[in-house]
Amino acid sequence: MTGFGYLNGVWAPLDRLHISPLDRGFLFGDGVYEVIRVRNRRPFRLEAHLERLEASARGILLNPGKSREEVRDLVFRLLEQAPASGEALVYIQVTRGVQFPRSHAFPPPDTPPTWFLAVWPFEGYPEEIYTRGVNIALFPEVRWRWVHLKTVQLLPNVLAKEEARRKGAFEGVFVTPDGLLVEGSSSTLFAVRDGAVLTTPSSTPVLPGITRKVVEEACRGLGIPLREAPLRKEDFPRYDEMFLASTTAHVVPVVAVEGESVGKGKPGPVTREILKRVLAIYFAETG
Ligand SMILES: Cc1ncc(COP(=O)(O)O)c(C=O)c1O
């Protein structure tokens, strides 16, 4: 199986689905999306993802034209095409539809949005990112302020990830001119200091990560305090540990920032405990 999808009522292998070049998602990045991790055809935290998709659509004044129930039904129909066991990803994208002639202004309100859903197998990341930890690169925070909406305008994220790749790092983390470490190009950033977990305040423009919530639950279960606090570039030598969290990677220990060691330069005990607990939650809910 290479990937199967749904596009505006048509179900087919991904290479047989085609969008119009006049789709506003293609022309303007005028759309929102979600990525959901799946195991044994069971989507992890589906409702939270659908809720965030609705919030993102509302945030860009996009009427998705489908109810939560309709979208959930599409996801479960799609999952019949996923491997019966093992892991997969479900991708959902909604755009403001096709418009002619091209115009920045919204199309007429009866323009149907474009709905695209896809599923493909996902093997996860190499085990060594969890056992050895990863390096992160820093990238200037050049994004717009509404990054709490999960839109397909991802060029800064793409450039941050490429910068990371060129530096041999796993992730590019956005840093503001005054040294605030905001979040990764596709992950939430955490630090550990004196036994407490710190993460960027939700009042800062960041994506409200679904995995961040799972990390919060894990910390509660483990009795580890978790606080919102600005993570600062100049503070990172004082952090005992750092880690990233995302749907596709769960929890990944960060052992270096731009090549400089964090803590002891290897995955720390708090991160390892949280990773273990997050995986336990994931396996329990997708068993
Ligand atoms: C910018 C950004 N921050 C954080 C995350 C992590 O969010 P989640 O845990 O919902 O995958 C993502 C996921 O893609 C992201 O794109």
Coordinates of C-alpha atoms and ligand atoms in Angstrom, one line a residue:
M1 CA 0.0 0.0 0.0
T2 CA 1.5 3.4 -1.0
G3 CA -1.3 5.6 0.2
F4 CA -5.0 5.9 -0.3
G5 CA -7.1 9.0 -0.3
Y6 CA -10.4 10.8 -0.5
L7 CA -10.8 14.0 -2.6
N8 CA -14.1 15.7 -2.8
G9 CA -16.1 12.5 -2.9
V10 CA -13.7 10.4 -4.9
W11 CA -11.9 7.5 -3.2
A12 CA -8.7 6.3 -4.9
P13 CA -5.0 5.6 -4.5
L14 CA -3.2 8.9 -4.0
D15 CA -1.5 8.9 -7.5
R16 CA -5.0 8.9 -9.0
L17 CA -6.3 12.0 -7.2
H18 CA -5.7 15.4 -8.7
I19 CA -6.6 19.0 -7.6
S20 CA -7.3 22.0 -9.7
P21 CA -4.5 24.5 -10.2
L22 CA -7.1 27.1 -9.2
D23 CA -7.5 25.6 -5.8
R24 CA -6.9 28.3 -3.2
G25 CA -4.9 25.8 -1.1
F26 CA -2.4 25.6 -4.0
L27 CA -2.5 29.3 -5.0
F28 CA -2.6 31.0 -1.5
G29 CA -2.0 28.3 1.1
D30 CA -5.6 29.1 2.0
G31 CA -6.4 26.0 4.0
V32 CA -6.0 24.1 7.2
Y33 CA -4.8 20.6 8.0
E34 CA -4.2 17.8 10.6
V35 CA -1.9 14.8 10.9
I36 CA -3.1 11.9 13.1
R37 CA -1.1 8.9 14.2
V38 CA -2.8 5.6 13.7
R39 CA -2.0 2.1 15.1
N40 CA -3.9 -1.0 14.2
R41 CA -6.4 1.2 12.3
R42 CA -7.1 3.1 15.5
P43 CA -6.5 6.8 15.4
F44 CA -4.8 8.4 18.4
R45 CA -6.7 11.4 19.9
L46 CA -8.9 11.7 16.9
E47 CA -11.4 14.0 18.6
A48 CA -8.7 16.4 19.7
H49 CA -7.4 16.6 16.2
L50 CA -10.9 17.2 14.8
E51 CA -11.6 19.9 17.4
R52 CA -8.3 21.7 16.4
L53 CA -9.2 21.3 12.7
E54 CA -12.5 23.0 13.4
A55 CA -10.8 25.8 15.4
S56 CA -8.3 26.3 12.6
A57 CA -11.0 26.6 10.0
R58 CA -13.0 29.0 12.2
G59 CA -9.8 31.1 12.7
I60 CA -9.4 31.6 9.0
L61 CA -13.2 32.1 8.4
L62 CA -13.4 28.9 6.4
N63 CA -16.8 27.1 6.5
P64 CA -15.7 23.5 6.2
G65 CA -19.2 22.4 5.1
K66 CA -19.0 19.1 7.0
S67 CA -20.0 18.3 10.5
R68 CA -17.7 16.6 13.0
E69 CA -19.7 13.4 12.5
E70 CA -19.2 13.5 8.7
V71 CA -15.5 14.0 9.0
R72 CA -15.2 11.3 11.6
D73 CA -17.1 8.9 9.3
L74 CA -14.7 9.8 6.4
V75 CA -11.7 9.0 8.7
F76 CA -13.0 5.6 9.7
R77 CA -13.9 4.8 6.1
L78 CA -10.4 5.8 5.1
L79 CA -8.9 3.6 7.8
E80 CA -10.4 0.5 6.2
Q81 CA -7.6 1.1 3.7
A82 CA -4.9 1.3 6.3
P83 CA -2.7 -1.7 7.2
A84 CA -4.8 -3.9 9.6
S85 CA -1.9 -3.9 12.0
G86 CA 1.0 -1.6 12.4
E87 CA 1.3 2.2 12.1
A88 CA 0.0 4.7 9.7
L89 CA -0.7 8.4 9.4
V90 CA -4.0 10.1 8.4
Y91 CA -3.7 13.5 6.8
I92 CA -6.7 15.8 6.5
Q93 CA -6.7 19.1 4.6
V94 CA -9.5 21.5 3.9
T95 CA -9.1 24.5 1.6
R96 CA -11.3 27.4 0.5
G97 CA -12.0 25.6 -2.7
V98 CA -11.5 26.4 -6.4
Q99 CA -12.0 30.0 -7.7
F100 CA -11.8 31.6 -11.1
P101 CA -10.5 34.1 -11.9
R102 CA -7.8 34.0 -9.2
S103 CA -8.5 36.7 -6.6
H104 CA -7.3 37.3 -3.1
A105 CA -10.8 38.1 -2.0
F106 CA -12.9 35.1 -0.8
P107 CA -14.9 33.3 -3.4
P108 CA -18.7 33.3 -3.3
P109 CA -19.9 31.7 0.0
D110 CA -21.5 28.8 -1.9
T111 CA -18.0 27.7 -3.3
P112 CA -17.5 24.2 -2.0
P113 CA -14.4 23.7 0.1
T114 CA -11.9 21.1 -1.0
W115 CA -11.7 18.1 1.3
F116 CA -8.6 15.9 1.0
L117 CA -8.0 13.0 3.3
A118 CA -5.2 10.4 3.0
V119 CA -3.7 7.5 4.8
W120 CA -0.3 6.0 4.3
P121 CA 1.9 3.5 6.3
F122 CA 4.3 5.1 8.8
E123 CA 7.2 3.3 10.3
G124 CA 8.1 6.0 12.8
Y125 CA 11.5 7.4 13.3
P126 CA 14.7 5.4 13.8
E127 CA 15.1 4.1 17.3
E128 CA 18.4 5.9 17.8
I129 CA 16.7 9.3 18.0
Y130 CA 15.1 8.1 21.3
T131 CA 18.2 6.3 22.6
R132 CA 20.9 8.8 21.6
G133 CA 18.8 12.0 21.5
V134 CA 19.0 14.6 18.8
N135 CA 20.5 18.0 17.9
I136 CA 18.3 21.0 17.2
A137 CA 19.2 23.9 15.0
L138 CA 17.8 27.4 15.5
F139 CA 15.9 29.4 12.9
P140 CA 14.6 33.0 13.1
E141 CA 11.0 33.3 14.0
V142 CA 9.7 34.7 10.8
R143 CA 6.1 33.3 10.9
W144 CA 2.9 35.2 11.1
R145 CA 1.3 35.6 14.6
W146 CA -1.6 33.2 14.0
V147 CA 0.5 30.0 14.3
H148 CA -2.1 28.7 16.8
L149 CA -4.1 27.9 13.6
K150 CA -2.8 24.8 11.8
T151 CA -2.7 26.3 8.3
V152 CA -1.0 24.9 5.2
Q153 CA 1.2 28.1 5.0
L154 CA 4.3 26.2 6.0
L155 CA 7.1 27.9 4.2
P156 CA 9.0 29.1 7.3
N157 CA 8.5 25.6 8.8
V158 CA 9.8 24.0 5.6
L159 CA 12.9 26.3 5.6
A160 CA 13.5 25.7 9.3
K161 CA 13.5 22.0 8.8
E162 CA 15.8 22.3 5.8
E163 CA 18.2 24.4 7.8
A164 CA 18.2 21.7 10.4
R165 CA 18.8 19.0 7.8
R166 CA 21.7 20.9 6.4
K167 CA 23.2 21.2 9.9
G168 CA 22.7 17.5 10.6
A169 CA 20.0 18.4 13.2
F170 CA 16.7 16.6 13.7
E171 CA 14.6 19.8 14.1
G172 CA 14.7 23.5 13.4
V173 CA 13.4 25.5 16.4
F174 CA 12.1 29.1 15.9
V175 CA 13.9 31.7 18.0
T176 CA 12.7 35.3 18.3
P177 CA 15.1 38.3 18.1
D178 CA 15.1 38.6 21.9
G179 CA 16.1 34.9 22.3
L180 CA 12.8 33.2 23.0
L181 CA 12.8 29.5 21.9
V182 CA 9.3 29.2 20.5
E183 CA 8.6 25.7 19.1
G184 CA 10.0 23.4 16.5
S185 CA 9.0 23.5 12.8
S186 CA 6.7 20.6 13.5
S187 CA 7.0 20.0 17.3
T188 CA 6.5 21.5 20.7
L189 CA 9.6 22.3 22.8
F190 CA 10.1 21.4 26.4
A191 CA 12.9 21.9 28.9
V192 CA 13.6 20.3 32.3
R193 CA 15.1 22.2 35.1
D194 CA 15.4 21.2 38.8
G195 CA 12.9 18.3 38.2
A196 CA 10.2 20.5 36.6
V197 CA 9.1 20.4 33.0
L198 CA 8.9 23.8 31.3
T199 CA 7.2 24.7 28.1
T200 CA 6.4 27.8 26.1
P201 CA 3.4 29.6 27.5
S202 CA 0.3 29.1 25.5
S203 CA -0.1 32.9 25.4
T204 CA 2.9 33.0 23.0
P205 CA 2.0 32.3 19.4
V206 CA 2.5 28.5 19.2
L207 CA 0.4 25.6 17.9
P208 CA -1.6 24.0 20.7
G209 CA 0.0 20.6 20.3
I210 CA -2.1 17.5 20.9
T211 CA 1.0 15.7 22.1
R212 CA 1.7 18.5 24.5
K213 CA -1.6 17.6 26.2
V214 CA -0.4 13.9 26.3
V215 CA 2.8 15.1 27.9
E216 CA 0.8 17.0 30.5
E217 CA -1.2 13.9 31.3
A218 CA 2.0 11.9 31.5
C219 CA 3.6 14.4 33.9
R220 CA 0.5 14.5 36.1
G221 CA 0.6 10.7 36.3
L222 CA 4.2 10.7 37.1
G223 CA 4.0 13.5 39.7
I224 CA 6.3 15.7 37.7
P225 CA 5.5 19.4 37.8
L226 CA 4.9 21.0 34.5
R227 CA 4.9 24.8 34.2
E228 CA 4.5 27.3 31.4
A229 CA 7.6 29.4 31.2
P230 CA 9.4 31.2 28.4
L231 CA 12.3 29.0 27.2
R232 CA 15.3 31.3 26.5
K233 CA 18.3 30.7 24.3
E234 CA 20.6 32.1 27.0
D235 CA 19.1 29.7 29.5
F236 CA 19.7 26.5 27.6
P237 CA 23.1 25.7 29.2
R238 CA 21.2 25.7 32.5
Y239 CA 18.5 23.2 31.4
D240 CA 19.1 19.7 32.7
E241 CA 17.2 18.2 29.7
M242 CA 15.3 19.3 26.7
F243 CA 12.8 17.4 24.5
L244 CA 10.5 17.8 21.6
A245 CA 6.9 16.4 21.3
S246 CA 4.8 15.8 18.2
T247 CA 2.2 13.5 16.8
T248 CA 4.6 11.7 14.5
A249 CA 7.6 11.4 16.9
H250 CA 5.9 11.3 20.4
V251 CA 8.7 12.5 22.7
V252 CA 12.3 13.0 21.5
P253 CA 15.2 13.8 23.8
V254 CA 17.2 16.9 22.7
V255 CA 20.9 16.5 23.6
A256 CA 22.4 19.5 21.8
V257 CA 21.4 22.9 20.5
E258 CA 23.4 24.0 17.5
G259 CA 26.0 21.4 18.5
E260 CA 26.3 22.6 22.1
S261 CA 25.4 19.9 24.7
V262 CA 22.2 20.2 26.8
G263 CA 22.7 18.8 30.3
K264 CA 25.0 15.8 30.2
G265 CA 24.6 15.5 26.5
K266 CA 22.5 12.4 26.6
P267 CA 18.8 11.6 27.1
G268 CA 17.9 12.5 30.7
P269 CA 15.9 10.5 33.2
V270 CA 12.9 12.9 33.2
T271 CA 12.6 12.8 29.4
R272 CA 12.9 9.0 29.4
E273 CA 10.2 8.6 32.1
I274 CA 7.8 10.9 30.1
L275 CA 8.5 9.1 26.8
K276 CA 7.8 5.8 28.5
R277 CA 4.5 7.1 29.9
V278 CA 3.5 8.8 26.6
L279 CA 4.1 5.5 24.8
A280 CA 2.1 3.6 27.4
I281 CA -0.9 6.0 26.9
Y282 CA -0.5 5.6 23.1
F283 CA -0.3 1.8 23.2
A284 CA -3.3 1.6 25.6
E285 CA -5.5 3.8 23.4
T286 CA -4.5 2.1 20.1
G287 CA -4.1 -1.5 21.4
Ligands
LIG1 C1 4.4 24.2 14.4 C2 4.1 23.0 15.2 N1 4.2 23.0 16.5 C3 3.9 21.9 17.2 C4 3.5 20.7 16.6 C5 3.1 19.5 17.4 O1 1.7 19.3 17.4 P1 1.0 17.9 17.6 O2 1.5 17.4 18.9 O3 -0.4 18.2 17.6 O4 1.5 17.0 16.5 C6 3.3 20.7 15.2 C7 2.9 19.4 14.5 O5 3.0 19.3 13.3 C8 3.7 21.8 14.5 O6 3.5 21.9 13.1

